[in-house]
Coordinates of C-alpha atoms and ligand atoms in Angstrom, one line a residue:
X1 CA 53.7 -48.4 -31.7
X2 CA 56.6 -46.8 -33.9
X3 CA 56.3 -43.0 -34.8
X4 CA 58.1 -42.1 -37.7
X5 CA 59.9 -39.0 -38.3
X6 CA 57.3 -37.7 -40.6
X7 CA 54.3 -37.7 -37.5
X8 CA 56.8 -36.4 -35.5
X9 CA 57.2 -33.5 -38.0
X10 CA 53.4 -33.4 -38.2
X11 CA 52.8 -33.0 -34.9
X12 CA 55.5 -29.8 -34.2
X13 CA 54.3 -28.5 -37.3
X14 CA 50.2 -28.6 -36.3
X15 CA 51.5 -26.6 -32.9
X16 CA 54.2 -24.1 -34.5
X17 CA 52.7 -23.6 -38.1
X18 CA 55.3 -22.8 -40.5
X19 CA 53.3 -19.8 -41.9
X20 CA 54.1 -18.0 -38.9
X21 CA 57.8 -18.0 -39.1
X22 CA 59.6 -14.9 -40.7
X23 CA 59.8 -14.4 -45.0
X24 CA 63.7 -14.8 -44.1
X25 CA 63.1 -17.3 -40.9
X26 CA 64.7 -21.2 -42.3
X27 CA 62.6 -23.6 -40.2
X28 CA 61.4 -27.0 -40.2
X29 CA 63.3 -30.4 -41.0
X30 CA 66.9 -29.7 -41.7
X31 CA 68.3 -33.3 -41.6
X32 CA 66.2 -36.7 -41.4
X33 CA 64.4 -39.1 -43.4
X34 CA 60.8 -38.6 -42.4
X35 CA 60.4 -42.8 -42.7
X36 CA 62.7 -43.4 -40.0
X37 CA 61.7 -44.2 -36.8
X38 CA 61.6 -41.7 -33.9
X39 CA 61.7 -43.2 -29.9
X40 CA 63.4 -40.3 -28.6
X41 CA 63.5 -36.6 -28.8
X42 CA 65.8 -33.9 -27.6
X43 CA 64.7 -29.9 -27.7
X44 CA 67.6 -27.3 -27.0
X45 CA 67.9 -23.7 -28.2
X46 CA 70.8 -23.8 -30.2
X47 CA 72.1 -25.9 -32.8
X48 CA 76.0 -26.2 -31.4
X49 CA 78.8 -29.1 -31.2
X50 CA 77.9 -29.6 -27.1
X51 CA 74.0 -30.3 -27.9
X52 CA 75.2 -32.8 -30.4
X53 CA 77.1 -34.3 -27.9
X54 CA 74.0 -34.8 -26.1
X55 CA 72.5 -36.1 -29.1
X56 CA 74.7 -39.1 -29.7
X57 CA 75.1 -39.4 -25.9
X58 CA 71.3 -39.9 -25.2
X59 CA 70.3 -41.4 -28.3
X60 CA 67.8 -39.4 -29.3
X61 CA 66.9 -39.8 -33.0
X62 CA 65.8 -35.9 -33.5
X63 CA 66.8 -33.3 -32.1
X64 CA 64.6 -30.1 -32.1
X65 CA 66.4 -26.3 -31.7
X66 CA 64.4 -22.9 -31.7
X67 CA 67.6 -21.5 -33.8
X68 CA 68.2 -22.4 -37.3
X69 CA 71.6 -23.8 -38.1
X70 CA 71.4 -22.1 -41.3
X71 CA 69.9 -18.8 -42.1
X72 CA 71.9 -18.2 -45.5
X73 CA 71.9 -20.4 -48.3
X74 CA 74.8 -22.9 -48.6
X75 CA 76.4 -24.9 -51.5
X76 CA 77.6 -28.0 -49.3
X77 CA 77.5 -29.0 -45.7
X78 CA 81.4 -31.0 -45.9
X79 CA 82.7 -32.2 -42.7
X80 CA 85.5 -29.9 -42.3
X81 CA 83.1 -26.7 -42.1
X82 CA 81.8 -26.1 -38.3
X83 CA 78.1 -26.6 -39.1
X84 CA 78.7 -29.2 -41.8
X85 CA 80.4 -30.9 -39.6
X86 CA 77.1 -31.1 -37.0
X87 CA 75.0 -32.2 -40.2
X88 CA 77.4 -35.3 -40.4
X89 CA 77.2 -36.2 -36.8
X90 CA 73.9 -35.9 -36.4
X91 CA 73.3 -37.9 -39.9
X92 CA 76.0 -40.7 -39.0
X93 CA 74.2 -41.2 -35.6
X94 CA 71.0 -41.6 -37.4
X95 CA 69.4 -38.4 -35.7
X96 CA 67.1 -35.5 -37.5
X97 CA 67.4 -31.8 -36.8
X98 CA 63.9 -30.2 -36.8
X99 CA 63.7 -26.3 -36.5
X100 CA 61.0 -23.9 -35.3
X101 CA 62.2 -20.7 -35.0
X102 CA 59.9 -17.0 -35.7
X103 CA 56.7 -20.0 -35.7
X104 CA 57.4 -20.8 -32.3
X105 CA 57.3 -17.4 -31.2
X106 CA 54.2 -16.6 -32.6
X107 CA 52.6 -19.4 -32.3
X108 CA 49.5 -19.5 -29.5
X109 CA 49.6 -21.3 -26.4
X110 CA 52.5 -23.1 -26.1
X111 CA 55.3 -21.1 -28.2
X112 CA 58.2 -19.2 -26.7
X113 CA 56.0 -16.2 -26.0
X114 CA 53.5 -18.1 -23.7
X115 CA 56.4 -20.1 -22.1
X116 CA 58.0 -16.9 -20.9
X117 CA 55.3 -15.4 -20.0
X118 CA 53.7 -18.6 -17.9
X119 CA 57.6 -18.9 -16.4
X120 CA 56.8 -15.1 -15.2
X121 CA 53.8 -15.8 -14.0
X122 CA 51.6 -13.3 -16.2
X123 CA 48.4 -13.6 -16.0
X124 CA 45.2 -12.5 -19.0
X125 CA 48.1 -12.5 -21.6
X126 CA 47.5 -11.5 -25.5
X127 CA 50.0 -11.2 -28.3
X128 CA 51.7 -7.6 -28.1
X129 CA 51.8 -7.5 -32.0
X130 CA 48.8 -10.3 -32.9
X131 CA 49.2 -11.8 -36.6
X132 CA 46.2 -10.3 -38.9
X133 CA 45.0 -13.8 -39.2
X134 CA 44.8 -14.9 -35.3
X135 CA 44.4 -12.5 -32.4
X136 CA 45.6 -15.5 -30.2
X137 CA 49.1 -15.0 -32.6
X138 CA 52.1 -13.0 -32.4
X139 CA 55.1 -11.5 -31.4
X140 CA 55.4 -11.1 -27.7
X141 CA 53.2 -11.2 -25.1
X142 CA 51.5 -8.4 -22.6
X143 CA 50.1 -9.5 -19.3
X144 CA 50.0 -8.5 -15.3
X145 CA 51.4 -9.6 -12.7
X146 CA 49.1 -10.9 -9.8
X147 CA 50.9 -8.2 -7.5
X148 CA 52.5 -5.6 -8.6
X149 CA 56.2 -5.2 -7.6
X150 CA 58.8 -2.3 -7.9
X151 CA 61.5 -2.6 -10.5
X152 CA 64.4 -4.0 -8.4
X153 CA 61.6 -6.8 -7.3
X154 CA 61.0 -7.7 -10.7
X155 CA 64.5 -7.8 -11.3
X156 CA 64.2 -10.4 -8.6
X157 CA 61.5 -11.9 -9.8
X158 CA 62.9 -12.3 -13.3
X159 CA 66.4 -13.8 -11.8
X160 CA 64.7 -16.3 -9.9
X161 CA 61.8 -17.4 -13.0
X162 CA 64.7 -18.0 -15.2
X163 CA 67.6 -20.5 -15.4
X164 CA 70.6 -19.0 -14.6
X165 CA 73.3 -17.3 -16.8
X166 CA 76.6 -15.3 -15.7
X167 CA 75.2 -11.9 -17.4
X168 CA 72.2 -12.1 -15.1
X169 CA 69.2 -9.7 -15.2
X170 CA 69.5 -5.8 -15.6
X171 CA 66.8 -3.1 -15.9
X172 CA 66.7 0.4 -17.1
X173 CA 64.3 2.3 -15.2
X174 CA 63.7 3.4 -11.7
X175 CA 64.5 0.7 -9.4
X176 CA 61.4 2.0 -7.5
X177 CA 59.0 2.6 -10.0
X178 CA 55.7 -0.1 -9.9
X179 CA 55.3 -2.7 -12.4
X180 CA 52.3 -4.9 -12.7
X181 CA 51.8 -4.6 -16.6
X182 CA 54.7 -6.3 -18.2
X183 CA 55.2 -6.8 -21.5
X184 CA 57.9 -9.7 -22.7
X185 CA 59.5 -10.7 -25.7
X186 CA 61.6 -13.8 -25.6
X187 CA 64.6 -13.4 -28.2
X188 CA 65.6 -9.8 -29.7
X189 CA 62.8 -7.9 -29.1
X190 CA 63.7 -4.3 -28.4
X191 CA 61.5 -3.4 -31.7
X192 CA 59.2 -3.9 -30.0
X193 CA 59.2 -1.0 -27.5
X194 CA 57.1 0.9 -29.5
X195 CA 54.0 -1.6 -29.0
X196 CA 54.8 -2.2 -25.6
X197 CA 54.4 1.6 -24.8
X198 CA 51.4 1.7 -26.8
X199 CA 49.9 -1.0 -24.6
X200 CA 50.5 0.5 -21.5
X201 CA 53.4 -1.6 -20.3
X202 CA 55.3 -0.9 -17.1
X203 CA 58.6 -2.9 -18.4
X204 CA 59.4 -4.6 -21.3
X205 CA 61.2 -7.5 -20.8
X206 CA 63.7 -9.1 -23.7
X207 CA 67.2 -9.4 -24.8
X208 CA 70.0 -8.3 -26.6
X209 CA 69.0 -4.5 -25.6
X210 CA 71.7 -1.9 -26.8
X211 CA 73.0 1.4 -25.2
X212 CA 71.2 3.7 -27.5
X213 CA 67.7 3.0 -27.7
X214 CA 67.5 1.6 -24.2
X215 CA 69.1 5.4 -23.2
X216 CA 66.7 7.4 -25.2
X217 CA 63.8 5.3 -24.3
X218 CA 64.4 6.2 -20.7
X219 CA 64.4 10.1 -21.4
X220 CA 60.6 9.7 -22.2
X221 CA 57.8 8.6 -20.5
X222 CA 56.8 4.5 -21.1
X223 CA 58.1 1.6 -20.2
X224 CA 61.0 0.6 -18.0
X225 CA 63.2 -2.0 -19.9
X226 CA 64.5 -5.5 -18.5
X227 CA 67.5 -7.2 -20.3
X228 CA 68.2 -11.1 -20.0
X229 CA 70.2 -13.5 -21.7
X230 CA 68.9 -14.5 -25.3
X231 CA 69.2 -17.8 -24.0
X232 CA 67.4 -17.7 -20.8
X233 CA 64.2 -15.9 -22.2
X234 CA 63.7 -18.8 -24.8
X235 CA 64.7 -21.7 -22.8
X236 CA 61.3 -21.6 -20.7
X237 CA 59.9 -23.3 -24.0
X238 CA 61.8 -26.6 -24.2
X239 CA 59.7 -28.3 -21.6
X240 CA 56.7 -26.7 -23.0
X241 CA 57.3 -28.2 -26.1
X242 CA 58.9 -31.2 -25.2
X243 CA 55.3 -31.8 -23.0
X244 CA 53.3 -31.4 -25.7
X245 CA 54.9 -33.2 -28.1
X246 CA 54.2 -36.2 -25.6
X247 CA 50.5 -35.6 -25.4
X248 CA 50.4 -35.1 -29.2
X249 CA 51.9 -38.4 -29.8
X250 CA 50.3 -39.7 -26.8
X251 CA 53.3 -40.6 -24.8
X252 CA 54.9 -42.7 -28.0
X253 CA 58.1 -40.8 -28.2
X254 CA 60.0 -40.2 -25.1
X255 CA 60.7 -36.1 -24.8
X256 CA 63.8 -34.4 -22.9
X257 CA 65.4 -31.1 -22.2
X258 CA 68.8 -30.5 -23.4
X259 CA 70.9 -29.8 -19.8
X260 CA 73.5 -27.8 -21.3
X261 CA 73.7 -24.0 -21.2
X262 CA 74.2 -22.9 -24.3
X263 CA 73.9 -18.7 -23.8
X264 CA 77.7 -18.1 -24.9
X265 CA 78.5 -15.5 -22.1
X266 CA 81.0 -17.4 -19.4
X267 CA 82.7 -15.0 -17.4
X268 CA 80.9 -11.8 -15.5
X269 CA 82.1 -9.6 -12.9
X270 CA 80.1 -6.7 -11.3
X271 CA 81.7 -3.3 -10.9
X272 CA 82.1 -1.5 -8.3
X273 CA 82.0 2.1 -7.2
X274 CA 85.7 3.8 -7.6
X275 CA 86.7 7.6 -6.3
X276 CA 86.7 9.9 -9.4
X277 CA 84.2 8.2 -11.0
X278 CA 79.8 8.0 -11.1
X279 CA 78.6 5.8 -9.1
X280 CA 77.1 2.1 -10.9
X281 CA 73.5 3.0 -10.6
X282 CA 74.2 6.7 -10.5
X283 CA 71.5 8.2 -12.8
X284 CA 69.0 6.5 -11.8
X285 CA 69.0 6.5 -7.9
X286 CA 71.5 9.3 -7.2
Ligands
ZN301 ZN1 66.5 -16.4 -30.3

């Protein structure tokens, strides 16, 4: 039986409830005609020229990103700009973009959060910053580990959870110290430090962590702090979403996972210790 875009819609909408997104979050349909119909759907993380490729190569009519292609208003999508041009692809090859951005992270059970947290293998885990509205809500997620594990073994742990990337996994912390609370945050979440402390967490893991914060934080007491690619701490939500999807629509639209690697880093190299100079992990275990 056909599904239109419009159920489809429904159905992502009933799991990652647009209330929840962020005043200046830009989610839900972006391109489509809710009466077409819908046989295949493809979920990736970012909106970019190689996803479309995969678009029009698979022939999937919609394809569904957890970033917005816009955040700021525009006056036109024409061809010749880099993100008009995507709007026209998809458009000419009869395929919807449908976005679900701050929702999805919020949003209970089977948003980014959850994802990342179930890829971990965290266990009893509650929003760290619940929505007023729904304690089962919220940014982040707090939850243990079934054995605790020093730092470098998370570390591990983390690399081997999480689909690979060329920046890797880094901590801030001692390597030694125990971690069996762990606190997570899939996207930019180094705001919230603050919450993870307050709940007791041994790390807080999330991206995009910068030199200043993640310094001073480590002169007090609280949690030790894990840094991933952007990209790898929200991937662990496509097949969650893709999955349920399915069983929403009861198996009527087929669901995939975009196979291409989107996080932009593409080249890494890891230092090494030189005369004259500290050593790599010199604060911390010298
Ligand atoms: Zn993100």
């Amino acid at each position: 039986m056909t599904v239109t875009l419009g159920e489809v819609v429904a159905a992502l909408e009933a799991r990652y409830d647009p209330a929840l997104a962020e005043d200046w979050d830009a989610v839900g349909l972006v391109c489509g005609d809710p009466d077409e119909p819908v046989a295949r759907v493809l979920f990736a993380v970012d909106p970019v020229a190689a996803v479309v490729d995969e678009v029009v190569g698979t022939g999937a009519q919609l394809l569904v990103t957890h970033h917005p292609l816009f955040l700021t208003a525009v006056h036109g999508v024409p061809a010749d700009d880099p993100k008009g041009r995507l709007v026209h692809r998809l458009v000419r090859h009869g395929a919807g973009l449908f976005v679900a951005h701050t929702n999805a992270d919020r949003a209970p059970g089977t948003g980014v959060n959850d994802a990342l947290a179930d890829a971990l293998g965290l266990q009893g885990t509650a929003p760290l910053q619940p929505v007023p509205t729904d304690a089962r809500a919220g940014l982040g997620r707090i939850g243990r580990l079934a054995e605790p594990v020093p730092l470098a073994g998370f570390v591990e742990l983390v690399a081997a959870a999480l689909p690979g990337t060329v920046g890797g996994v880094r901590a801030a912390g001692d390597p030694s110290r125990r971690v069996e609370t762990v606190a997570v945050c899939g996207g930019s979440g180094g705001s919230l430090l603050p919450a993870a402390a307050a709940a007791g967490a041994d790390v807080l893991l999330t991206s995009d962590l910068r030199h200043h914060p993640v310094s001073e934080s480590q002169e007090v007491p609280g949690p030790a702090l894990c840094d991933v690619a952007h990209f790898a701490s929200e991937w662990p939500w496509l097949p969650v979403a893709a999955d349920a999807l399915a069983r929403d629509l009861s198996g009527r639209v087929e669901v995939a996972v975009s196979r291409r690697r989107t996080d932009p880093w593409t080249a890494h190299a890891a230092t090494r210790e030189r005369p004259g100079s500290p050593p790599p992990a010199g604060r911390l275990s010298g």
